[in-house]
Short mmCIF file of C-alpha atoms in Angstrom, two decimals:
data_model
loop_
_atom_site.label_atom_id
_atom_site.label_comp_id
_atom_site.label_asym_id
_atom_site.label_seq_id
_atom_site.Cartn_x
_atom_site.Cartn_y
_atom_site.Cartn_z
CA GLY A 1401 15.03 3.38 8.96
CA ALA A 1402 13.87 1.87 5.74
CA VAL A 1403 13.46 -1.87 5.75
CA VAL A 1404 12.53 -2.29 2.10
CA SER A 1405 14.40 -0.60 -0.72
CA GLN A 1406 13.62 -0.21 -4.38
CA HIS A 1407 15.85 0.64 -7.28
CA PRO A 1408 15.66 2.74 -9.31
CA SER A 1409 13.49 5.40 -7.73
CA TRP A 1410 12.56 6.72 -11.12
CA VAL A 1411 13.20 5.70 -14.69
CA ILE A 1412 12.36 7.03 -18.12
CA CYS A 1413 12.45 4.64 -21.01
CA LYS A 1414 11.44 4.55 -24.63
CA SER A 1415 8.44 2.64 -25.84
CA GLY A 1416 9.31 -0.95 -26.69
CA THR A 1417 12.18 -1.30 -24.26
CA SER A 1418 12.24 -3.30 -21.04
CA VAL A 1419 12.79 -1.99 -17.54
CA LYS A 1420 13.81 -3.91 -14.45
CA ILE A 1421 12.86 -2.76 -10.95
CA GLU A 1422 14.48 -4.28 -7.88
CA CYS A 1423 12.94 -4.70 -4.46
CA ARG A 1424 15.10 -5.67 -1.51
CA SER A 1425 14.33 -6.45 2.09
CA LEU A 1426 17.18 -4.86 3.98
CA ASP A 1427 17.58 -6.72 7.24
CA PHE A 1428 15.11 -9.55 7.06
CA GLN A 1429 14.23 -12.39 4.79
CA ALA A 1430 11.04 -12.31 2.81
CA THR A 1431 9.77 -15.47 1.18
CA THR A 1432 6.92 -13.42 -0.20
CA MET A 1433 6.92 -9.94 -1.64
CA PHE A 1434 4.14 -8.00 -3.30
CA TRP A 1435 4.11 -5.71 -6.28
CA TYR A 1436 1.60 -2.88 -6.53
CA ARG A 1437 1.02 -0.11 -8.98
CA GLN A 1438 -0.65 3.19 -8.40
CA PHE A 1439 -2.09 5.49 -11.03
CA PRO A 1440 -2.50 9.17 -10.15
CA LYS A 1441 -5.23 9.79 -7.61
CA GLN A 1442 -6.05 6.11 -7.45
CA SER A 1443 -5.55 3.35 -4.96
CA LEU A 1444 -2.66 0.94 -4.84
CA MET A 1445 -3.60 -2.10 -6.85
CA LEU A 1446 -1.97 -5.44 -6.19
CA MET A 1447 -0.38 -6.77 -9.36
CA ALA A 1448 1.26 -9.95 -8.23
CA THR A 1449 2.67 -11.93 -5.36
CA SER A 1450 6.32 -12.84 -5.68
CA ASN A 1451 7.26 -16.17 -4.12
CA GLU A 1452 10.81 -17.21 -3.44
CA GLY A 1453 11.57 -20.47 -5.16
CA SER A 1454 8.36 -20.67 -7.13
CA LYS A 1455 6.36 -18.84 -9.74
CA ALA A 1456 4.71 -15.56 -9.03
CA THR A 1457 0.96 -15.35 -8.61
CA TYR A 1458 -0.67 -12.70 -10.75
CA GLU A 1459 -3.89 -10.85 -10.08
CA GLN A 1460 -6.66 -10.99 -12.60
CA GLY A 1461 -6.04 -8.73 -15.54
CA VAL A 1462 -2.28 -8.51 -15.06
CA GLU A 1463 -0.30 -9.94 -17.98
CA LYS A 1464 2.33 -12.28 -16.62
CA ASP A 1465 4.30 -12.22 -19.86
CA LYS A 1466 4.50 -8.46 -19.72
CA PHE A 1467 5.32 -8.09 -16.05
CA LEU A 1468 7.98 -10.67 -15.33
CA ILE A 1469 8.66 -11.33 -11.69
CA ASN A 1470 11.64 -13.17 -10.33
CA HIS A 1471 12.17 -13.79 -6.63
CA ALA A 1472 15.87 -14.47 -6.92
CA SER A 1473 16.65 -14.78 -3.23
CA LEU A 1474 15.11 -14.34 0.19
CA THR A 1475 15.90 -10.64 0.04
CA LEU A 1476 15.39 -9.75 -3.61
CA SER A 1477 12.47 -9.66 -5.98
CA THR A 1478 12.56 -8.07 -9.42
CA LEU A 1479 9.81 -6.81 -11.66
CA THR A 1480 10.61 -6.45 -15.34
CA VAL A 1481 8.23 -4.48 -17.49
CA THR A 1482 8.78 -5.90 -20.97
CA SER A 1483 8.11 -4.01 -24.18
CA ALA A 1484 6.95 -1.02 -22.20
CA HIS A 1485 4.29 1.28 -23.58
CA PRO A 1486 3.17 4.73 -22.43
CA GLU A 1487 0.16 3.21 -20.68
CA ASP A 1488 2.58 1.32 -18.43
CA SER A 1489 3.73 4.63 -16.98
CA SER A 1490 2.88 4.43 -13.32
CA PHE A 1491 4.21 4.30 -9.79
CA TYR A 1492 5.31 0.78 -8.90
CA ILE A 1493 5.68 -0.18 -5.26
CA CYS A 1494 6.81 -3.39 -3.65
CA SER A 1495 6.18 -4.58 -0.13
CA ALA A 1496 7.25 -7.38 2.17
CA PRO A 1497 5.52 -8.65 5.29
CA ARG A 1498 7.45 -8.57 8.51
CA GLY A 1499 6.57 -9.33 12.10
CA PRO A 1500 3.69 -11.17 13.74
CA GLY A 1501 0.91 -9.26 12.04
CA ASN A 1502 0.31 -8.39 8.45
CA GLU A 1503 2.28 -5.20 8.72
CA GLN A 1504 3.64 -4.91 5.25
CA TYR A 1505 6.61 -2.69 4.80
CA PHE A 1506 6.68 -0.84 1.56
CA GLY A 1507 9.54 0.26 -0.58
CA PRO A 1508 9.78 3.91 -1.60
CA GLY A 1509 8.37 3.15 -5.03
CA THR A 1510 9.61 3.52 -8.58
CA ARG A 1511 8.19 6.10 -10.96
CA LEU A 1512 8.21 4.70 -14.48
CA THR A 1513 7.65 7.00 -17.42
CA VAL A 1514 7.50 5.47 -20.88
CA THR A 1515 7.90 7.93 -23.73
CA ASP B 1300 -14.82 -4.07 -7.69
CA GLN B 1301 -13.52 -1.92 -4.86
CA GLN B 1302 -13.79 -3.93 -1.66
CA VAL B 1303 -12.34 -1.19 0.50
CA LYS B 1304 -13.66 2.32 0.08
CA GLN B 1305 -12.70 5.70 1.35
CA ASN B 1306 -15.45 8.01 0.26
CA SER B 1307 -13.79 11.25 1.26
CA PRO B 1308 -10.95 12.09 -1.10
CA SER B 1309 -9.82 14.99 1.05
CA LEU B 1310 -10.12 16.43 4.55
CA SER B 1311 -8.88 19.70 6.04
CA VAL B 1312 -8.47 20.17 9.76
CA GLN B 1313 -7.08 22.91 11.96
CA GLU B 1314 -3.93 22.14 13.88
CA GLY B 1315 -4.74 20.82 17.34
CA ARG B 1316 -8.16 19.55 16.38
CA ILE B 1317 -9.20 15.97 15.75
CA SER B 1318 -8.92 14.39 12.31
CA ILE B 1319 -11.31 11.55 11.56
CA LEU B 1320 -10.72 9.47 8.47
CA ASN B 1321 -13.30 6.91 7.48
CA CYS B 1322 -13.17 3.64 5.61
CA ASP B 1323 -15.84 1.14 4.59
CA TYR B 1324 -15.46 -2.40 3.34
CA THR B 1325 -17.72 -4.92 1.69
CA ASN B 1326 -16.00 -8.25 2.29
CA SER B 1327 -17.16 -9.70 5.61
CA MET B 1328 -14.25 -12.13 5.53
CA PHE B 1329 -11.73 -9.36 6.13
CA ASP B 1330 -10.30 -9.83 9.58
CA TYR B 1331 -7.33 -7.52 9.74
CA PHE B 1332 -7.28 -3.84 8.99
CA LEU B 1333 -4.45 -1.39 8.64
CA TRP B 1334 -3.89 2.30 8.10
CA TYR B 1335 -1.01 3.62 6.06
CA LYS B 1336 0.29 7.12 5.55
CA LYS B 1337 1.77 8.10 2.23
CA TYR B 1338 3.72 11.11 1.06
CA PRO B 1339 4.04 11.90 -2.66
CA ALA B 1340 6.51 9.73 -4.55
CA GLU B 1341 7.09 7.54 -1.51
CA GLY B 1342 5.85 4.15 -0.45
CA PRO B 1343 3.15 3.90 2.24
CA THR B 1344 4.25 3.85 5.85
CA PHE B 1345 2.44 1.61 8.31
CA LEU B 1346 0.62 3.53 11.02
CA ILE B 1347 -1.67 1.30 13.02
CA SER B 1348 -3.67 -1.89 12.67
CA ILE B 1349 -6.57 -3.66 14.26
CA SER B 1350 -7.75 -7.25 14.34
CA SER B 1351 -11.41 -8.05 13.88
CA ILE B 1352 -11.55 -9.40 17.43
CA LYS B 1353 -11.10 -5.88 18.72
CA ASP B 1354 -13.09 -2.70 18.26
CA LYS B 1355 -10.41 -0.22 19.22
CA ASN B 1356 -6.68 0.09 19.09
CA GLU B 1357 -4.72 3.09 20.28
CA ASP B 1358 -1.15 4.16 19.65
CA GLY B 1359 -0.22 7.61 20.83
CA ARG B 1360 -2.16 10.20 18.88
CA PHE B 1361 -3.65 7.56 16.58
CA THR B 1362 -6.70 5.46 17.39
CA VAL B 1363 -8.46 3.08 15.06
CA PHE B 1364 -12.06 2.08 15.65
CA LEU B 1365 -13.70 -0.93 14.04
CA ASN B 1366 -17.44 -1.45 13.69
CA LYS B 1367 -17.83 -4.91 12.21
CA SER B 1368 -21.60 -4.81 11.96
CA ALA B 1369 -21.38 -1.67 9.87
CA LYS B 1370 -18.23 -2.85 8.06
CA HIS B 1371 -16.69 0.47 8.92
CA LEU B 1372 -13.46 1.62 10.45
CA SER B 1373 -12.09 5.01 11.26
CA LEU B 1374 -8.78 6.55 12.16
CA HIS B 1375 -8.71 9.34 14.72
CA ILE B 1376 -5.72 11.61 15.00
CA VAL B 1377 -5.67 13.93 17.98
CA PRO B 1378 -4.26 16.46 18.23
CA SER B 1379 -3.63 16.90 14.53
CA GLN B 1380 -0.27 18.36 13.53
CA PRO B 1381 0.86 19.92 10.25
CA GLY B 1382 3.26 17.01 9.79
CA ASP B 1383 0.26 14.70 9.62
CA SER B 1384 -0.62 16.17 6.22
CA ALA B 1385 -0.44 13.24 3.80
CA VAL B 1386 -2.61 10.73 2.02
CA TYR B 1387 -4.02 8.05 4.31
CA PHE B 1388 -4.95 4.63 3.00
CA CYS B 1389 -6.90 2.01 4.83
CA ALA B 1390 -6.27 -1.60 3.90
CA ALA B 1391 -7.73 -4.96 4.75
CA SER B 1392 -6.75 -8.58 4.54
CA GLU B 1393 -8.54 -11.87 4.90
CA GLY B 1394 -7.68 -14.99 6.82
CA GLY B 1395 -4.08 -14.17 7.51
CA ALA B 1396 -3.38 -13.58 3.85
CA ASN B 1397 -0.60 -11.19 3.21
CA ASN B 1398 -2.05 -9.42 0.22
CA LEU B 1399 -3.83 -6.26 1.12
CA PHE B 1400 -6.82 -4.56 -0.41
CA PHE B 1401 -6.44 -0.81 -0.31
CA GLY B 1402 -8.91 2.01 -0.28
CA THR B 1403 -8.47 4.94 -2.63
CA GLY B 1404 -7.00 7.18 0.02
CA THR B 1405 -7.95 10.41 1.79
CA ARG B 1406 -5.72 13.44 1.55
CA LEU B 1407 -5.47 15.06 4.96
CA THR B 1408 -4.36 18.67 5.23
CA VAL B 1409 -3.68 20.02 8.67
CA ILE B 1410 -3.79 23.80 8.65
CA PRO B 1411 -1.37 25.53 11.02
#
């Protein structure tokens, strides 16, 4: 069964509003989680690394003030897209590493559409 | 700069035959490689991985081959089944780091 969940699975919001996406590890603790986005027909691109108890690490070109990440607990990370614009419309996916290797387990993703 | 590349955006294979998906990388520091399968509107599902100390790893119908000198890896699926139809991503990581670099994916269609 699923080991990482995301909520919501899809969301439509108006331009200028903020949207929060939750990522939960279901039966394990994750001190680190990762947030990716995927544009149609493109690869998954790492946006940021969410660290429990400390600030997130953002990849080059990702605006940290626009994509707020909070790793509230060992099982929950949230991504808030602030002042969303249509170009933020994308598929956002989180992941958490589990086990001895780097086998990241991905959430089902969240489809964000900004109108 | 795309450090992991999948040059074939799509592949069609007859059911029962072998599917071979290819992946190339440019960063020689990558030491762990993974293949993920993804259905539309879902997150990727881990399939199989290989460490750079190996050149082959097999799990059921799935085998991953790694050629470090060529910076190339491939995923073999045999026999291919219609349920294997999905987008396959290869990914790589460096030095035990958890963040993965993904290829652009190859859409596999297995024709019944």
